[in-house]
PDB file of C-alpha atoms and ligand atoms in Angstrom:
ATOM      1  CA  ASP A   1     101.544  86.400  90.359  1.00 65.00           C
ATOM      2  CA  MET A   2     102.968  85.411  86.965  1.00 77.00           C
ATOM      3  CA  ASP A   3      99.543  84.975  85.415  1.00 93.00           C
ATOM      4  CA  CYS A   4      98.422  88.323  86.244  1.00 98.00           C
ATOM      5  CA  LEU A   5      98.400  91.118  83.638  1.00 98.00           C
ATOM      6  CA  PHE A   6      99.141  94.021  86.061  1.00 98.00           C
ATOM      7  CA  CYS A   7     101.885  92.232  87.672  1.00 97.00           C
ATOM      8  CA  LYS A   8     103.538  91.996  84.234  1.00 97.00           C
ATOM      9  CA  ILE A   9     103.123  95.752  83.693  1.00 98.00           C
ATOM     10  CA  VAL A  10     104.700  96.355  87.157  1.00 98.00           C
ATOM     11  CA  SER A  11     107.593  93.878  86.038  1.00 97.00           C
ATOM     12  CA  GLY A  12     107.914  95.422  82.805  1.00 97.00           C
ATOM     13  CA  ASP A  13     107.157  92.390  80.940  1.00 96.00           C
ATOM     14  CA  ILE A  14     104.023  93.940  79.232  1.00 97.00           C
ATOM     15  CA  PRO A  15     104.552  97.439  78.068  1.00 98.00           C
ATOM     16  CA  ALA A  16     102.207 100.369  79.437  1.00 98.00           C
ATOM     17  CA  THR A  17     102.502 104.147  79.652  1.00 98.00           C
ATOM     18  CA  ILE A  18     103.781 104.617  83.073  1.00 98.00           C
ATOM     19  CA  ILE A  19     102.741 107.997  84.687  1.00 98.00           C
ATOM     20  CA  LYS A  20     104.175 107.443  87.995  1.00 98.00           C
ATOM     21  CA  LYS A  21     105.978 104.538  89.916  1.00 98.00           C
ATOM     22  CA  THR A  22     107.164 104.341  93.682  1.00 98.00           C
ATOM     23  CA  GLU A  23     108.476 101.575  95.546  1.00 98.00           C
ATOM     24  CA  LEU A  24     104.768 100.763  96.400  1.00 98.00           C
ATOM     25  CA  ILE A  25     102.604 101.807  93.453  1.00 98.00           C
ATOM     26  CA  THR A  26     102.521 102.062  89.801  1.00 98.00           C
ATOM     27  CA  ALA A  27     100.187 104.463  87.666  1.00 99.00           C
ATOM     28  CA  PHE A  28      99.715 104.150  84.096  1.00 99.00           C
ATOM     29  CA  ASN A  29      97.256 104.925  81.125  1.00 98.00           C
ATOM     30  CA  ASP A  30      94.324 102.654  80.675  1.00 98.00           C
ATOM     31  CA  ILE A  31      94.497 100.901  77.289  1.00 98.00           C
ATOM     32  CA  THR A  32      90.927 101.480  76.464  1.00 98.00           C
ATOM     33  CA  PRO A  33      90.309 104.960  78.005  1.00 98.00           C
ATOM     34  CA  GLN A  34      86.775 105.737  78.978  1.00 98.00           C
ATOM     35  CA  ALA A  35      87.529 109.441  79.337  1.00 98.00           C
ATOM     36  CA  PRO A  36      90.201 111.848  78.172  1.00 98.00           C
ATOM     37  CA  THR A  37      92.333 111.155  81.192  1.00 98.00           C
ATOM     38  CA  HIS A  38      91.907 107.624  82.318  1.00 98.00           C
ATOM     39  CA  VAL A  39      94.811 106.442  84.665  1.00 99.00           C
ATOM     40  CA  LEU A  40      94.953 103.037  86.595  1.00 99.00           C
ATOM     41  CA  ILE A  41      96.671 103.088  90.028  1.00 99.00           C
ATOM     42  CA  ILE A  42      97.745  99.790  91.242  1.00 99.00           C
ATOM     43  CA  PRO A  43      99.809  98.297  94.244  1.00 98.00           C
ATOM     44  CA  ASN A  44     103.207  96.748  92.821  1.00 98.00           C
ATOM     45  CA  LYS A  45     102.466  93.718  95.080  1.00 98.00           C
ATOM     46  CA  HIS A  46      99.570  91.662  93.895  1.00 98.00           C
ATOM     47  CA  PHE A  47      96.129  91.863  95.800  1.00 98.00           C
ATOM     48  CA  GLU A  48      93.059  90.534  94.350  1.00 98.00           C
ATOM     49  CA  ASN A  49      91.206  93.841  94.973  1.00 98.00           C
ATOM     50  CA  ILE A  50      90.988  96.861  96.973  1.00 98.00           C
ATOM     51  CA  GLY A  51      89.528  95.267 100.110  1.00 98.00           C
ATOM     52  CA  GLU A  52      92.296  92.798 100.429  1.00 98.00           C
ATOM     53  CA  VAL A  53      94.745  95.910 100.293  1.00 98.00           C
ATOM     54  CA  SER A  54      92.771  97.771 102.823  1.00 98.00           C
ATOM     55  CA  ILE A  55      92.704  94.788 105.250  1.00 98.00           C
ATOM     56  CA  ALA A  56      96.480  94.057 104.809  1.00 98.00           C
ATOM     57  CA  ASP A  57      98.243  97.296 104.483  1.00 98.00           C
ATOM     58  CA  SER A  58      96.958 100.763 105.480  1.00 98.00           C
ATOM     59  CA  LYS A  59     100.070 102.549 104.246  1.00 98.00           C
ATOM     60  CA  LEU A  60      99.609 101.078 100.907  1.00 98.00           C
ATOM     61  CA  THR A  61      96.057 101.921 100.922  1.00 98.00           C
ATOM     62  CA  SER A  62      96.841 105.619 101.503  1.00 98.00           C
ATOM     63  CA  GLU A  63      99.752 105.631  99.064  1.00 98.00           C
ATOM     64  CA  LEU A  64      97.054 104.687  96.127  1.00 98.00           C
ATOM     65  CA  PHE A  65      94.822 107.437  97.214  1.00 98.00           C
ATOM     66  CA  LYS A  66      97.605 109.851  97.499  1.00 98.00           C
ATOM     67  CA  ALA A  67      98.909 109.066  94.096  1.00 98.00           C
ATOM     68  CA  ALA A  68      95.490 109.725  92.626  1.00 98.00           C
ATOM     69  CA  ALA A  69      95.314 112.989  94.371  1.00 98.00           C
ATOM     70  CA  ASP A  70      98.960 113.761  93.312  1.00 98.00           C
ATOM     71  CA  ILE A  71      98.082 113.066  89.493  1.00 98.00           C
ATOM     72  CA  ALA A  72      94.907 114.990  89.626  1.00 98.00           C
ATOM     73  CA  SER A  73      96.932 117.896  91.174  1.00 98.00           C
ATOM     74  CA  GLU A  74      99.767 117.564  88.533  1.00 98.00           C
ATOM     75  CA  TYR A  75      97.221 117.284  85.625  1.00 98.00           C
ATOM     76  CA  GLY A  76      95.365 120.313  87.127  1.00 98.00           C
ATOM     77  CA  LEU A  77      92.037 118.523  87.199  1.00 98.00           C
ATOM     78  CA  GLU A  78      89.285 120.475  88.824  1.00 94.00           C
ATOM     79  CA  SER A  79      86.941 117.543  88.746  1.00 97.00           C
ATOM     80  CA  TYR A  80      87.522 113.782  88.552  1.00 98.00           C
ATOM     81  CA  ARG A  81      86.122 110.461  89.241  1.00 98.00           C
ATOM     82  CA  LEU A  82      87.800 107.678  91.255  1.00 98.00           C
ATOM     83  CA  ASN A  83      86.267 104.255  90.389  1.00 98.00           C
ATOM     84  CA  ILE A  84      87.043 101.099  92.165  1.00 98.00           C
ATOM     85  CA  ASN A  85      85.178  97.829  90.698  1.00 98.00           C
ATOM     86  CA  THR A  86      85.298  95.314  93.158  1.00 98.00           C
ATOM     87  CA  GLY A  87      84.330  91.686  92.206  1.00 98.00           C
ATOM     88  CA  ALA A  88      83.098  90.637  88.673  1.00 98.00           C
ATOM     89  CA  GLY A  89      79.331  91.695  89.430  1.00 97.00           C
ATOM     90  CA  ALA A  90      80.576  95.404  89.802  1.00 97.00           C
ATOM     91  CA  GLY A  91      82.631  95.222  86.610  1.00 97.00           C
ATOM     92  CA  GLN A  92      86.026  94.163  87.876  1.00 98.00           C
ATOM     93  CA  SER A  93      87.821  92.171  85.030  1.00 98.00           C
ATOM     94  CA  VAL A  94      91.451  92.530  86.102  1.00 98.00           C
ATOM     95  CA  PHE A  95      91.847  90.770  89.476  1.00 98.00           C
ATOM     96  CA  HIS A  96      94.772  92.918  90.611  1.00 98.00           C
ATOM     97  CA  ALA A  97      93.686  95.846  92.894  1.00 98.00           C
ATOM     98  CA  HIS A  98      93.356  99.134  90.955  1.00 98.00           C
ATOM     99  CA  LEU A  99      91.777 102.760  91.170  1.00 98.00           C
ATOM    100  CA  HIS A 100      90.509 104.175  87.856  1.00 98.00           C
ATOM    101  CA  LEU A 101      91.160 107.840  87.853  1.00 98.00           C
ATOM    102  CA  LEU A 102      88.771 109.326  85.088  1.00 98.00           C
ATOM    103  CA  ALA A 103      88.391 112.989  84.040  1.00 98.00           C
ATOM    104  CA  GLY A 104      87.929 115.402  81.194  1.00 98.00           C
ATOM    105  CA  ARG A 105      84.346 114.823  80.504  1.00 98.00           C
ATOM    106  CA  ALA A 106      80.903 115.036  82.271  1.00 96.00           C
ATOM    107  CA  PHE A 107      80.044 112.005  84.433  1.00 97.00           C
ATOM    108  CA  ALA A 108      76.498 110.712  84.953  1.00 96.00           C
ATOM    109  CA  TRP A 109      75.419 109.714  88.477  1.00 97.00           C
ATOM    110  CA  PRO A 110      74.147 107.351  89.376  1.00 96.00           C
ATOM    111  CA  PRO A 111      76.555 105.057  87.486  1.00 91.00           C
ATOM    112  CA  GLY A 112      75.579 102.435  85.136  1.00 84.00           C
TER     113      GLY A 112
HETATM  114  P1  AMP B 201      88.231  96.543  85.754  1.00 77.91           P
HETATM  115  O1  AMP B 201      87.120  96.248  84.773  1.00 77.91           O
HETATM  116  O2  AMP B 201      87.704  97.557  86.785  1.00 77.91           O
HETATM  117  O3  AMP B 201      88.982  95.455  86.363  1.00 77.91           O
HETATM  118  O4  AMP B 201      89.440  97.610  84.853  1.00 77.91           O
HETATM  119  C1  AMP B 201      90.360  96.952  84.203  1.00 77.91           C
HETATM  120  C2  AMP B 201      90.853  97.965  83.231  1.00 77.91           C
HETATM  121  O5  AMP B 201      92.128  97.387  82.656  1.00 77.91           O
HETATM  122  C3  AMP B 201      89.997  98.128  82.151  1.00 77.91           C
HETATM  123  O6  AMP B 201      89.779  99.616  82.014  1.00 77.91           O
HETATM  124  C4  AMP B 201      90.898  97.903  80.862  1.00 77.91           C
HETATM  125  O7  AMP B 201      90.775  98.622  79.826  1.00 77.91           O
HETATM  126  C5  AMP B 201      92.359  98.002  81.489  1.00 77.91           C
HETATM  127  N1  AMP B 201      93.334  97.314  80.635  1.00 77.91           N
HETATM  128  C6  AMP B 201      93.155  95.958  80.379  1.00 77.91           C
HETATM  129  N2  AMP B 201      94.272  95.540  79.778  1.00 77.91           N
HETATM  130  C7  AMP B 201      95.248  96.622  79.824  1.00 77.91           C
HETATM  131  C8  AMP B 201      96.536  96.688  79.653  1.00 77.91           C
HETATM  132  N3  AMP B 201      97.395  95.812  78.898  1.00 77.91           N
HETATM  133  N4  AMP B 201      97.169  97.922  79.674  1.00 77.91           N
HETATM  134  C9  AMP B 201      96.435  99.050  80.307  1.00 77.91           C
HETATM  135  N5  AMP B 201      95.210  98.786  80.785  1.00 77.91           N
HETATM  136  C10 AMP B 201      94.665  97.629  80.594  1.00 77.91           C
HETATM  137 ZN1   ZN B 202      98.898  90.903  89.897  1.00 77.91          ZN
END
């Protein structure tokens, strides 16, 4: 999808601070961090949201979550929040599936 910002990050057409890249997933720093650690983890292939990934590809779904756990472990994070906004009403603004990995400050519950 050549109109998709995150597809362009996967292809390297738009720069990002890449944390991890495999055949299936890419992780990079959020450009507007909402916490001291704010990493986005995305499938290299375009899916509109996590629901579409889950329906299509269980291996890819698990690799996204495994990457989050691996990064949390590598960063030595005791606590972190995984957030997945799905649909504009839930705050999704980039329609290429992504997990937010947030850490390094206290988080409120319930979320805003
Ligand atoms: P969401 O609102 O859940 O769709 O999250 C989209 C995220 O993408 C936001 O946290 C943005 O700050 C982030 N973002 C937008 N453009 C870029 C970019 N060029 N590089 C890295 N992160 C970005
Ligand atoms: Zn895309």
